[in-house]
C-alpha cells in the first residue's frame, strides 16, 4: 500500500470520527527513531510513518495508530495509549507533557508482536490553532512474541512530527 493512499484513507475515516464532540482527531506524519533490544528485530531502527491521533477533550488520554514504512511497504503497525499527567505551558504556545501509557507493535515483515508499558515525555507547539508540532520520547518495556518464542524487550522510541487536528 502506498503512503499517499493510506493518508487519503485515514482522512476519510476522520470525517466521521471528528463528529464526536468530546474527541479530538488528528492526522500526523512523523519521523521515528528507536533504540533498544527487541528480540531479533534490529535496532536502532529509523522509519517514516503516518498515523491518526485521538485525544479526549475532558480526560487527558492520547491514543495513536501509526503505520511505519520502508519504501512504499508497511513494515510495522504501532498502537499507543498515553495518560498525560500534565501538559503545562512553558512559554506562550510551547507545552511540556509526560505520563504513563501502553504500547503495542506488530511487524508485518516478520511474525512478531510486542506489548508493553511506557513512560512518555515531550514538547508540543501549536503554530496555528489546528497545527501541532511535537517532539516526544518514551521508555518502553514488556514481552515480545516472535517466531513462536517470547522474550523481554525494551525500547527508547523518539519521534517528531506534525499533527493536524480536526
Short mmCIF file of N, CA and C in Angstrom, two decimals:
data_model
loop_
_atom_site.label_atom_id
_atom_site.label_comp_id
_atom_site.label_asym_id
_atom_site.label_seq_id
_atom_site.Cartn_x
_atom_site.Cartn_y
_atom_site.Cartn_z
N UNK A 1 0.85 -1.17 0.00
CA UNK A 1 0.00 0.00 0.00
C UNK A 1 0.90 1.24 0.00
N UNK A 2 0.57 2.16 -0.81
CA UNK A 2 1.37 3.37 -0.91
C UNK A 2 1.01 4.38 0.17
N UNK A 3 2.01 5.12 0.67
CA UNK A 3 1.74 6.07 1.76
C UNK A 3 0.66 7.09 1.41
N UNK A 4 0.62 7.59 0.19
CA UNK A 4 -0.37 8.60 -0.18
C UNK A 4 -1.79 8.02 -0.12
N UNK A 5 -1.96 6.77 -0.56
CA UNK A 5 -3.28 6.14 -0.48
C UNK A 5 -3.71 5.96 0.96
N UNK A 6 -2.76 5.63 1.83
CA UNK A 6 -3.08 5.47 3.24
C UNK A 6 -3.50 6.80 3.85
N UNK A 7 -2.83 7.88 3.50
CA UNK A 7 -3.18 9.21 4.01
C UNK A 7 -4.61 9.56 3.61
N UNK A 8 -4.98 9.34 2.35
CA UNK A 8 -6.34 9.64 1.90
C UNK A 8 -7.37 8.77 2.64
N UNK A 9 -7.05 7.49 2.85
CA UNK A 9 -7.95 6.60 3.57
C UNK A 9 -8.13 7.07 5.01
N UNK A 10 -7.02 7.42 5.69
CA UNK A 10 -7.11 7.88 7.07
C UNK A 10 -7.92 9.16 7.17
N UNK A 11 -7.74 10.07 6.23
CA UNK A 11 -8.51 11.32 6.26
C UNK A 11 -9.99 11.06 6.04
N UNK A 12 -10.34 10.07 5.22
CA UNK A 12 -11.75 9.74 5.01
C UNK A 12 -12.37 9.21 6.30
N UNK A 13 -11.63 8.39 7.04
CA UNK A 13 -12.11 7.87 8.32
C UNK A 13 -12.32 9.01 9.31
N UNK A 14 -11.45 10.00 9.26
CA UNK A 14 -11.52 11.11 10.22
C UNK A 14 -12.77 11.95 10.08
N UNK A 15 -13.34 12.03 8.90
CA UNK A 15 -14.53 12.85 8.70
C UNK A 15 -15.64 12.38 9.63
N UNK A 16 -15.83 11.07 9.74
CA UNK A 16 -16.83 10.54 10.66
C UNK A 16 -16.41 10.64 12.11
N UNK A 17 -15.16 10.33 12.39
CA UNK A 17 -14.67 10.33 13.77
C UNK A 17 -14.65 11.73 14.38
N UNK A 18 -14.40 12.73 13.57
CA UNK A 18 -14.30 14.10 14.09
C UNK A 18 -15.65 14.65 14.55
N UNK A 19 -16.73 13.98 14.19
CA UNK A 19 -18.06 14.44 14.58
C UNK A 19 -18.32 14.24 16.07
N UNK A 20 -17.58 13.34 16.73
CA UNK A 20 -17.78 13.13 18.16
C UNK A 20 -17.33 14.37 18.92
N UNK A 21 -18.21 15.01 19.72
CA UNK A 21 -17.88 16.29 20.33
C UNK A 21 -16.78 16.25 21.38
N UNK A 22 -16.56 15.11 22.06
CA UNK A 22 -15.57 15.09 23.14
C UNK A 22 -14.23 14.48 22.72
N UNK A 23 -14.07 14.17 21.44
CA UNK A 23 -12.84 13.54 20.98
C UNK A 23 -12.20 14.39 19.90
N UNK A 24 -10.90 14.68 20.06
CA UNK A 24 -10.15 15.36 19.02
C UNK A 24 -9.44 14.31 18.18
N UNK A 25 -9.42 14.49 16.88
CA UNK A 25 -8.78 13.54 15.97
C UNK A 25 -7.78 14.30 15.13
N UNK A 26 -6.58 13.76 15.01
CA UNK A 26 -5.56 14.41 14.21
C UNK A 26 -4.83 13.43 13.33
N UNK A 27 -4.48 13.87 12.14
CA UNK A 27 -3.61 13.06 11.29
C UNK A 27 -2.19 13.53 11.53
N UNK A 28 -1.23 12.64 11.34
CA UNK A 28 0.14 13.01 11.61
C UNK A 28 1.09 12.35 10.64
N UNK A 29 2.16 13.05 10.39
CA UNK A 29 3.31 12.50 9.68
C UNK A 29 4.46 12.61 10.66
N UNK A 30 5.25 11.56 10.79
CA UNK A 30 6.31 11.61 11.78
C UNK A 30 7.55 10.89 11.31
N UNK A 31 8.64 11.22 11.96
CA UNK A 31 9.92 10.57 11.76
C UNK A 31 10.27 9.92 13.08
N UNK A 32 10.53 8.62 13.08
CA UNK A 32 10.73 7.91 14.33
C UNK A 32 12.08 7.20 14.36
N UNK A 33 12.68 7.20 15.52
CA UNK A 33 13.94 6.51 15.76
C UNK A 33 13.80 5.71 17.04
N UNK A 34 14.18 4.44 17.01
CA UNK A 34 14.11 3.61 18.21
C UNK A 34 15.45 2.96 18.46
N UNK A 35 15.80 2.82 19.71
CA UNK A 35 16.99 2.10 20.09
C UNK A 35 16.63 1.22 21.27
N UNK A 36 17.11 -0.02 21.25
CA UNK A 36 16.80 -0.92 22.35
C UNK A 36 17.09 -2.35 21.96
N UNK A 37 16.44 -3.25 22.65
CA UNK A 37 16.63 -4.68 22.44
C UNK A 37 15.26 -5.30 22.29
N UNK A 38 14.86 -5.56 21.07
CA UNK A 38 13.55 -6.17 20.81
C UNK A 38 13.78 -7.43 19.99
N UNK A 39 14.10 -8.53 20.65
CA UNK A 39 14.28 -9.82 20.01
C UNK A 39 15.24 -9.77 18.84
N UNK A 40 14.82 -10.38 17.71
CA UNK A 40 15.65 -10.40 16.51
C UNK A 40 15.44 -9.17 15.64
N UNK A 41 14.57 -8.24 16.07
CA UNK A 41 14.33 -7.02 15.30
C UNK A 41 15.54 -6.10 15.53
N UNK A 42 16.22 -5.76 14.46
CA UNK A 42 17.45 -4.99 14.60
C UNK A 42 17.16 -3.54 14.97
N UNK A 43 17.82 -3.08 15.99
CA UNK A 43 17.74 -1.69 16.42
C UNK A 43 19.16 -1.17 16.51
N UNK A 44 19.47 0.06 16.24
CA UNK A 44 18.50 1.13 16.07
C UNK A 44 17.71 1.00 14.77
N UNK A 45 16.54 1.58 14.79
CA UNK A 45 15.60 1.49 13.68
C UNK A 45 15.09 2.90 13.39
N UNK A 46 15.07 3.28 12.12
CA UNK A 46 14.58 4.59 11.72
C UNK A 46 13.49 4.39 10.67
N UNK A 47 12.36 5.04 10.85
CA UNK A 47 11.23 4.89 9.93
C UNK A 47 10.52 6.22 9.71
N UNK A 48 9.84 6.29 8.58
CA UNK A 48 8.86 7.33 8.36
C UNK A 48 7.50 6.71 8.61
N UNK A 49 6.57 7.50 9.09
CA UNK A 49 5.27 6.94 9.43
C UNK A 49 4.18 7.99 9.26
N UNK A 50 2.96 7.50 9.16
CA UNK A 50 1.78 8.35 9.18
C UNK A 50 0.84 7.73 10.20
N UNK A 51 -0.07 8.51 10.72
CA UNK A 51 -0.97 7.94 11.70
C UNK A 51 -2.15 8.83 12.04
N UNK A 52 -2.93 8.32 12.96
CA UNK A 52 -4.09 9.04 13.49
C UNK A 52 -3.89 9.15 14.99
N UNK A 53 -4.15 10.31 15.55
CA UNK A 53 -4.10 10.51 17.00
C UNK A 53 -5.49 10.87 17.48
N UNK A 54 -5.88 10.27 18.59
CA UNK A 54 -7.16 10.56 19.22
C UNK A 54 -6.88 11.16 20.59
N UNK A 55 -7.59 12.22 20.92
CA UNK A 55 -7.40 12.88 22.21
C UNK A 55 -8.77 13.22 22.77
N UNK A 56 -9.02 12.81 23.99
CA UNK A 56 -10.29 13.09 24.65
C UNK A 56 -10.26 14.52 25.19
N UNK A 57 -11.36 15.22 25.07
CA UNK A 57 -11.42 16.62 25.49
C UNK A 57 -11.43 16.80 27.00
N UNK A 58 -11.97 15.83 27.73
CA UNK A 58 -12.11 16.00 29.18
C UNK A 58 -11.16 15.13 29.99
N UNK A 59 -10.66 14.06 29.42
CA UNK A 59 -9.74 13.15 30.09
C UNK A 59 -8.41 13.22 29.35
N UNK A 60 -7.29 13.37 30.07
CA UNK A 60 -6.00 13.57 29.37
C UNK A 60 -5.41 12.28 28.79
N UNK A 61 -6.19 11.61 27.93
CA UNK A 61 -5.74 10.37 27.29
C UNK A 61 -5.50 10.66 25.81
N UNK A 62 -4.33 10.22 25.33
CA UNK A 62 -3.95 10.40 23.93
C UNK A 62 -3.63 9.03 23.37
N UNK A 63 -4.28 8.65 22.29
CA UNK A 63 -4.04 7.36 21.64
C UNK A 63 -3.64 7.56 20.20
N UNK A 64 -2.76 6.69 19.71
CA UNK A 64 -2.32 6.79 18.32
C UNK A 64 -2.36 5.43 17.64
N UNK A 65 -2.56 5.48 16.34
CA UNK A 65 -2.40 4.33 15.45
C UNK A 65 -1.44 4.81 14.37
N UNK A 66 -0.26 4.18 14.28
CA UNK A 66 0.76 4.58 13.32
C UNK A 66 1.08 3.45 12.36
N UNK A 67 1.34 3.81 11.11
CA UNK A 67 1.81 2.87 10.09
C UNK A 67 3.22 3.29 9.70
N UNK A 68 4.17 2.38 9.87
CA UNK A 68 5.57 2.65 9.57
C UNK A 68 5.93 2.06 8.22
N UNK A 69 6.73 2.81 7.44
CA UNK A 69 7.04 2.43 6.07
C UNK A 69 8.53 2.25 5.84
N UNK A 70 8.85 1.35 4.93
CA UNK A 70 10.16 1.23 4.33
C UNK A 70 9.89 1.24 2.84
N UNK A 71 10.37 2.24 2.13
CA UNK A 71 9.97 2.49 0.73
C UNK A 71 8.47 2.69 0.71
N UNK A 72 7.72 1.85 0.01
CA UNK A 72 6.27 2.02 -0.03
C UNK A 72 5.57 0.83 0.62
N UNK A 73 6.28 0.08 1.46
CA UNK A 73 5.73 -1.09 2.12
C UNK A 73 5.53 -0.82 3.61
N UNK A 74 4.39 -1.21 4.14
CA UNK A 74 4.15 -1.08 5.56
C UNK A 74 4.96 -2.16 6.27
N UNK A 75 5.85 -1.76 7.19
CA UNK A 75 6.69 -2.72 7.91
C UNK A 75 6.23 -2.95 9.34
N UNK A 76 5.48 -2.00 9.91
CA UNK A 76 5.09 -2.12 11.30
C UNK A 76 3.84 -1.30 11.55
N UNK A 77 3.01 -1.80 12.44
CA UNK A 77 1.83 -1.08 12.90
C UNK A 77 2.04 -0.83 14.39
N UNK A 78 1.87 0.41 14.81
CA UNK A 78 2.06 0.76 16.21
C UNK A 78 0.81 1.34 16.82
N UNK A 79 0.52 0.95 18.04
CA UNK A 79 -0.62 1.47 18.79
C UNK A 79 -0.10 1.96 20.14
N UNK A 80 -0.50 3.13 20.56
CA UNK A 80 -0.15 3.62 21.89
C UNK A 80 -1.36 4.26 22.54
N UNK A 81 -1.38 4.21 23.85
CA UNK A 81 -2.39 4.91 24.64
C UNK A 81 -1.64 5.51 25.83
N UNK A 82 -1.66 6.83 25.94
CA UNK A 82 -0.91 7.52 26.99
C UNK A 82 -1.83 8.40 27.82
N UNK A 83 -1.56 8.46 29.10
CA UNK A 83 -2.27 9.35 30.01
C UNK A 83 -1.32 10.50 30.32
N UNK A 84 -1.63 11.68 29.80
CA UNK A 84 -0.81 12.85 30.04
C UNK A 84 -1.14 13.38 31.43
N UNK A 85 -0.23 13.18 32.36
CA UNK A 85 -0.43 13.65 33.73
C UNK A 85 -0.57 15.17 33.73
N UNK A 86 0.30 15.82 32.98
CA UNK A 86 0.21 17.27 32.83
C UNK A 86 0.66 17.68 31.43
N UNK A 87 0.22 18.84 31.01
CA UNK A 87 0.62 19.44 29.73
C UNK A 87 0.73 20.96 29.94
N UNK A 88 1.64 21.37 30.88
CA UNK A 88 1.72 22.79 31.22
C UNK A 88 2.38 23.62 30.12
N UNK A 89 2.06 24.90 30.12
CA UNK A 89 2.68 25.85 29.20
C UNK A 89 4.07 26.18 29.72
N UNK A 90 5.07 26.12 28.84
CA UNK A 90 6.43 26.52 29.19
C UNK A 90 6.65 27.97 28.79
N UNK A 91 6.24 28.28 27.55
CA UNK A 91 6.40 29.64 27.04
C UNK A 91 5.40 29.84 25.91
N UNK A 92 4.50 30.79 26.04
CA UNK A 92 3.46 31.09 25.05
C UNK A 92 2.73 29.81 24.65
N UNK A 93 2.92 29.31 23.40
CA UNK A 93 2.21 28.14 22.90
C UNK A 93 3.01 26.85 23.00
N UNK A 94 4.17 26.89 23.65
CA UNK A 94 5.01 25.71 23.83
C UNK A 94 4.64 25.01 25.13
N UNK A 95 4.31 23.72 25.02
CA UNK A 95 3.87 22.92 26.16
C UNK A 95 4.82 21.75 26.40
N UNK A 96 4.82 21.25 27.63
CA UNK A 96 5.57 20.08 28.03
C UNK A 96 4.56 19.04 28.49
N UNK A 97 4.73 17.76 28.10
CA UNK A 97 3.81 16.72 28.56
C UNK A 97 4.59 15.50 29.02
N UNK A 98 3.94 14.72 29.89
CA UNK A 98 4.54 13.48 30.37
C UNK A 98 3.46 12.60 30.96
N UNK A 99 3.73 11.29 30.99
CA UNK A 99 2.78 10.38 31.61
C UNK A 99 3.02 8.94 31.21
N UNK A 100 2.35 8.02 31.92
CA UNK A 100 2.48 6.59 31.63
C UNK A 100 1.56 6.18 30.48
N UNK A 101 1.84 5.00 29.94
CA UNK A 101 0.99 4.51 28.87
C UNK A 101 1.27 3.06 28.53
N UNK A 102 0.65 2.62 27.44
CA UNK A 102 0.81 1.28 26.89
C UNK A 102 1.21 1.39 25.43
N UNK A 103 1.98 0.41 24.95
CA UNK A 103 2.38 0.38 23.55
C UNK A 103 2.22 -1.03 23.01
N UNK A 104 1.87 -1.12 21.74
CA UNK A 104 1.76 -2.40 21.05
C UNK A 104 2.38 -2.22 19.66
N UNK A 105 3.19 -3.17 19.24
CA UNK A 105 3.79 -3.13 17.91
C UNK A 105 3.56 -4.47 17.22
N UNK A 106 3.18 -4.41 15.98
CA UNK A 106 3.03 -5.61 15.15
C UNK A 106 3.87 -5.42 13.90
N UNK A 107 4.83 -6.30 13.68
CA UNK A 107 5.67 -6.22 12.48
C UNK A 107 5.02 -7.02 11.37
N UNK A 108 5.02 -6.47 10.18
CA UNK A 108 4.40 -7.14 9.04
C UNK A 108 5.40 -7.93 8.22
N UNK A 109 6.69 -7.60 8.32
CA UNK A 109 7.70 -8.30 7.54
C UNK A 109 8.28 -9.51 8.26
N UNK A 110 8.05 -9.66 9.54
CA UNK A 110 8.46 -10.81 10.33
C UNK A 110 7.36 -11.07 11.34
N UNK A 111 7.02 -12.33 11.59
CA UNK A 111 5.93 -12.58 12.54
C UNK A 111 6.36 -12.25 13.97
N UNK A 112 6.08 -11.03 14.40
CA UNK A 112 6.45 -10.60 15.74
C UNK A 112 5.43 -9.60 16.27
N UNK A 113 5.24 -9.63 17.57
CA UNK A 113 4.35 -8.70 18.23
C UNK A 113 4.90 -8.34 19.59
N UNK A 114 4.63 -7.13 20.02
CA UNK A 114 5.16 -6.62 21.29
C UNK A 114 4.06 -5.83 21.98
N UNK A 115 3.95 -6.00 23.30
CA UNK A 115 3.05 -5.16 24.08
C UNK A 115 3.80 -4.81 25.37
N UNK A 116 3.74 -3.55 25.75
CA UNK A 116 4.49 -3.16 26.92
C UNK A 116 4.00 -1.88 27.56
N UNK A 117 4.57 -1.62 28.73
CA UNK A 117 4.31 -0.37 29.44
C UNK A 117 5.28 0.68 28.93
N UNK A 118 4.92 1.95 29.07
CA UNK A 118 5.80 3.03 28.62
C UNK A 118 5.61 4.25 29.50
N UNK A 119 6.62 5.10 29.48
CA UNK A 119 6.52 6.41 30.11
C UNK A 119 6.98 7.41 29.06
N UNK A 120 6.13 8.35 28.72
CA UNK A 120 6.37 9.29 27.64
C UNK A 120 6.60 10.69 28.17
N UNK A 121 7.43 11.44 27.47
CA UNK A 121 7.62 12.85 27.76
C UNK A 121 7.89 13.57 26.45
N UNK A 122 7.55 14.85 26.39
CA UNK A 122 7.77 15.56 25.14
C UNK A 122 7.35 17.01 25.19
N UNK A 123 7.52 17.65 24.04
CA UNK A 123 7.14 19.04 23.84
C UNK A 123 6.14 19.12 22.70
N UNK A 124 5.17 20.00 22.81
CA UNK A 124 4.27 20.26 21.69
C UNK A 124 4.02 21.75 21.56
N UNK A 125 3.88 22.18 20.32
CA UNK A 125 3.73 23.60 19.99
C UNK A 125 2.65 23.74 18.94
N UNK A 126 1.64 24.54 19.23
CA UNK A 126 0.61 24.83 18.25
C UNK A 126 1.02 26.10 17.51
N UNK A 127 1.43 25.94 16.24
CA UNK A 127 1.88 27.10 15.46
C UNK A 127 0.70 27.90 14.93
N UNK A 128 -0.38 27.22 14.64
CA UNK A 128 -1.68 27.83 14.35
C UNK A 128 -2.71 26.95 15.07
N UNK A 129 -3.96 27.39 15.21
CA UNK A 129 -4.91 26.64 16.05
C UNK A 129 -5.02 25.13 15.78
N UNK A 130 -4.91 24.65 14.55
CA UNK A 130 -5.10 23.23 14.27
C UNK A 130 -3.81 22.48 13.98
N UNK A 131 -2.68 23.17 13.88
CA UNK A 131 -1.41 22.53 13.52
C UNK A 131 -0.49 22.44 14.73
N UNK A 132 -0.18 21.22 15.12
CA UNK A 132 0.69 20.96 16.27
C UNK A 132 2.00 20.33 15.79
N UNK A 133 3.11 20.88 16.23
CA UNK A 133 4.42 20.27 16.02
C UNK A 133 4.82 19.65 17.35
N UNK A 134 5.47 18.48 17.30
CA UNK A 134 5.83 17.84 18.55
C UNK A 134 7.14 17.06 18.45
N UNK A 135 7.73 16.86 19.61
CA UNK A 135 8.92 16.04 19.79
C UNK A 135 8.67 15.23 21.05
N UNK A 136 8.78 13.90 20.95
CA UNK A 136 8.49 13.09 22.12
C UNK A 136 9.43 11.89 22.19
N UNK A 137 9.64 11.45 23.41
CA UNK A 137 10.44 10.25 23.65
C UNK A 137 9.75 9.43 24.71
N UNK A 138 10.06 8.14 24.72
CA UNK A 138 9.44 7.25 25.70
C UNK A 138 10.43 6.15 26.06
N UNK A 139 10.24 5.59 27.22
CA UNK A 139 10.93 4.38 27.63
C UNK A 139 9.87 3.29 27.68
N UNK A 140 10.09 2.19 26.94
CA UNK A 140 9.11 1.11 26.86
C UNK A 140 9.76 -0.21 27.25
N UNK A 141 8.98 -1.09 27.87
CA UNK A 141 9.47 -2.42 28.19
C UNK A 141 8.30 -3.37 28.30
N UNK A 142 8.52 -4.64 27.92
CA UNK A 142 7.48 -5.65 28.00
C UNK A 142 7.83 -6.88 27.21
N UNK A 143 6.90 -7.83 27.14
CA UNK A 143 7.16 -9.09 26.43
C UNK A 143 7.05 -8.95 24.92
N UNK A 144 7.86 -9.72 24.22
CA UNK A 144 7.85 -9.81 22.76
C UNK A 144 7.57 -11.25 22.38
N UNK A 145 6.63 -11.45 21.49
CA UNK A 145 6.35 -12.78 20.93
C UNK A 145 6.90 -12.76 19.51
N UNK A 146 7.83 -13.67 19.25
CA UNK A 146 8.48 -13.67 17.95
C UNK A 146 8.82 -15.09 17.54
N UNK A 147 8.31 -15.51 16.38
CA UNK A 147 8.62 -16.82 15.82
C UNK A 147 8.39 -17.95 16.84
N UNK A 148 7.26 -17.88 17.54
CA UNK A 148 6.90 -18.93 18.46
C UNK A 148 7.61 -18.90 19.80
N UNK A 149 8.37 -17.89 20.09
CA UNK A 149 9.04 -17.80 21.39
C UNK A 149 8.79 -16.41 21.97
N UNK A 150 9.00 -16.28 23.26
CA UNK A 150 8.81 -14.97 23.88
C UNK A 150 10.09 -14.56 24.60
N UNK A 151 10.27 -13.26 24.74
CA UNK A 151 11.43 -12.72 25.42
C UNK A 151 11.06 -11.35 25.98
N UNK A 152 11.93 -10.80 26.81
CA UNK A 152 11.73 -9.47 27.35
C UNK A 152 12.32 -8.47 26.37
N UNK A 153 11.64 -7.36 26.16
CA UNK A 153 12.11 -6.35 25.21
C UNK A 153 12.04 -4.97 25.85
N UNK A 154 12.92 -4.10 25.42
CA UNK A 154 12.85 -2.70 25.84
C UNK A 154 13.21 -1.84 24.64
N UNK A 155 12.73 -0.63 24.66
CA UNK A 155 12.94 0.29 23.54
C UNK A 155 12.87 1.72 24.04
N UNK A 156 13.56 2.61 23.35
CA UNK A 156 13.50 4.04 23.64
C UNK A 156 13.15 4.75 22.33
N UNK A 157 11.86 4.77 21.97
CA UNK A 157 11.48 5.44 20.73
C UNK A 157 11.47 6.96 20.90
N UNK A 158 11.95 7.65 19.90
CA UNK A 158 11.94 9.11 19.85
C UNK A 158 11.29 9.48 18.52
N UNK A 159 10.35 10.38 18.55
CA UNK A 159 9.69 10.78 17.30
C UNK A 159 9.42 12.28 17.30
N UNK A 160 9.34 12.79 16.10
CA UNK A 160 8.96 14.19 15.91
C UNK A 160 8.01 14.22 14.72
N UNK A 161 7.16 15.20 14.70
CA UNK A 161 6.21 15.26 13.60
C UNK A 161 5.26 16.42 13.71
N UNK A 162 4.25 16.35 12.90
CA UNK A 162 3.22 17.39 12.84
C UNK A 162 1.86 16.71 12.85
N UNK A 163 0.93 17.27 13.59
CA UNK A 163 -0.45 16.76 13.63
C UNK A 163 -1.38 17.87 13.20
N UNK A 164 -2.33 17.52 12.38
CA UNK A 164 -3.40 18.43 12.01
C UNK A 164 -4.66 17.95 12.73
N UNK A 165 -5.19 18.79 13.63
CA UNK A 165 -6.34 18.43 14.44
C UNK A 165 -7.64 18.87 13.79
N UNK A 166 -8.63 17.98 13.82
CA UNK A 166 -9.96 18.27 13.28
C UNK A 166 -10.89 18.64 14.40
#
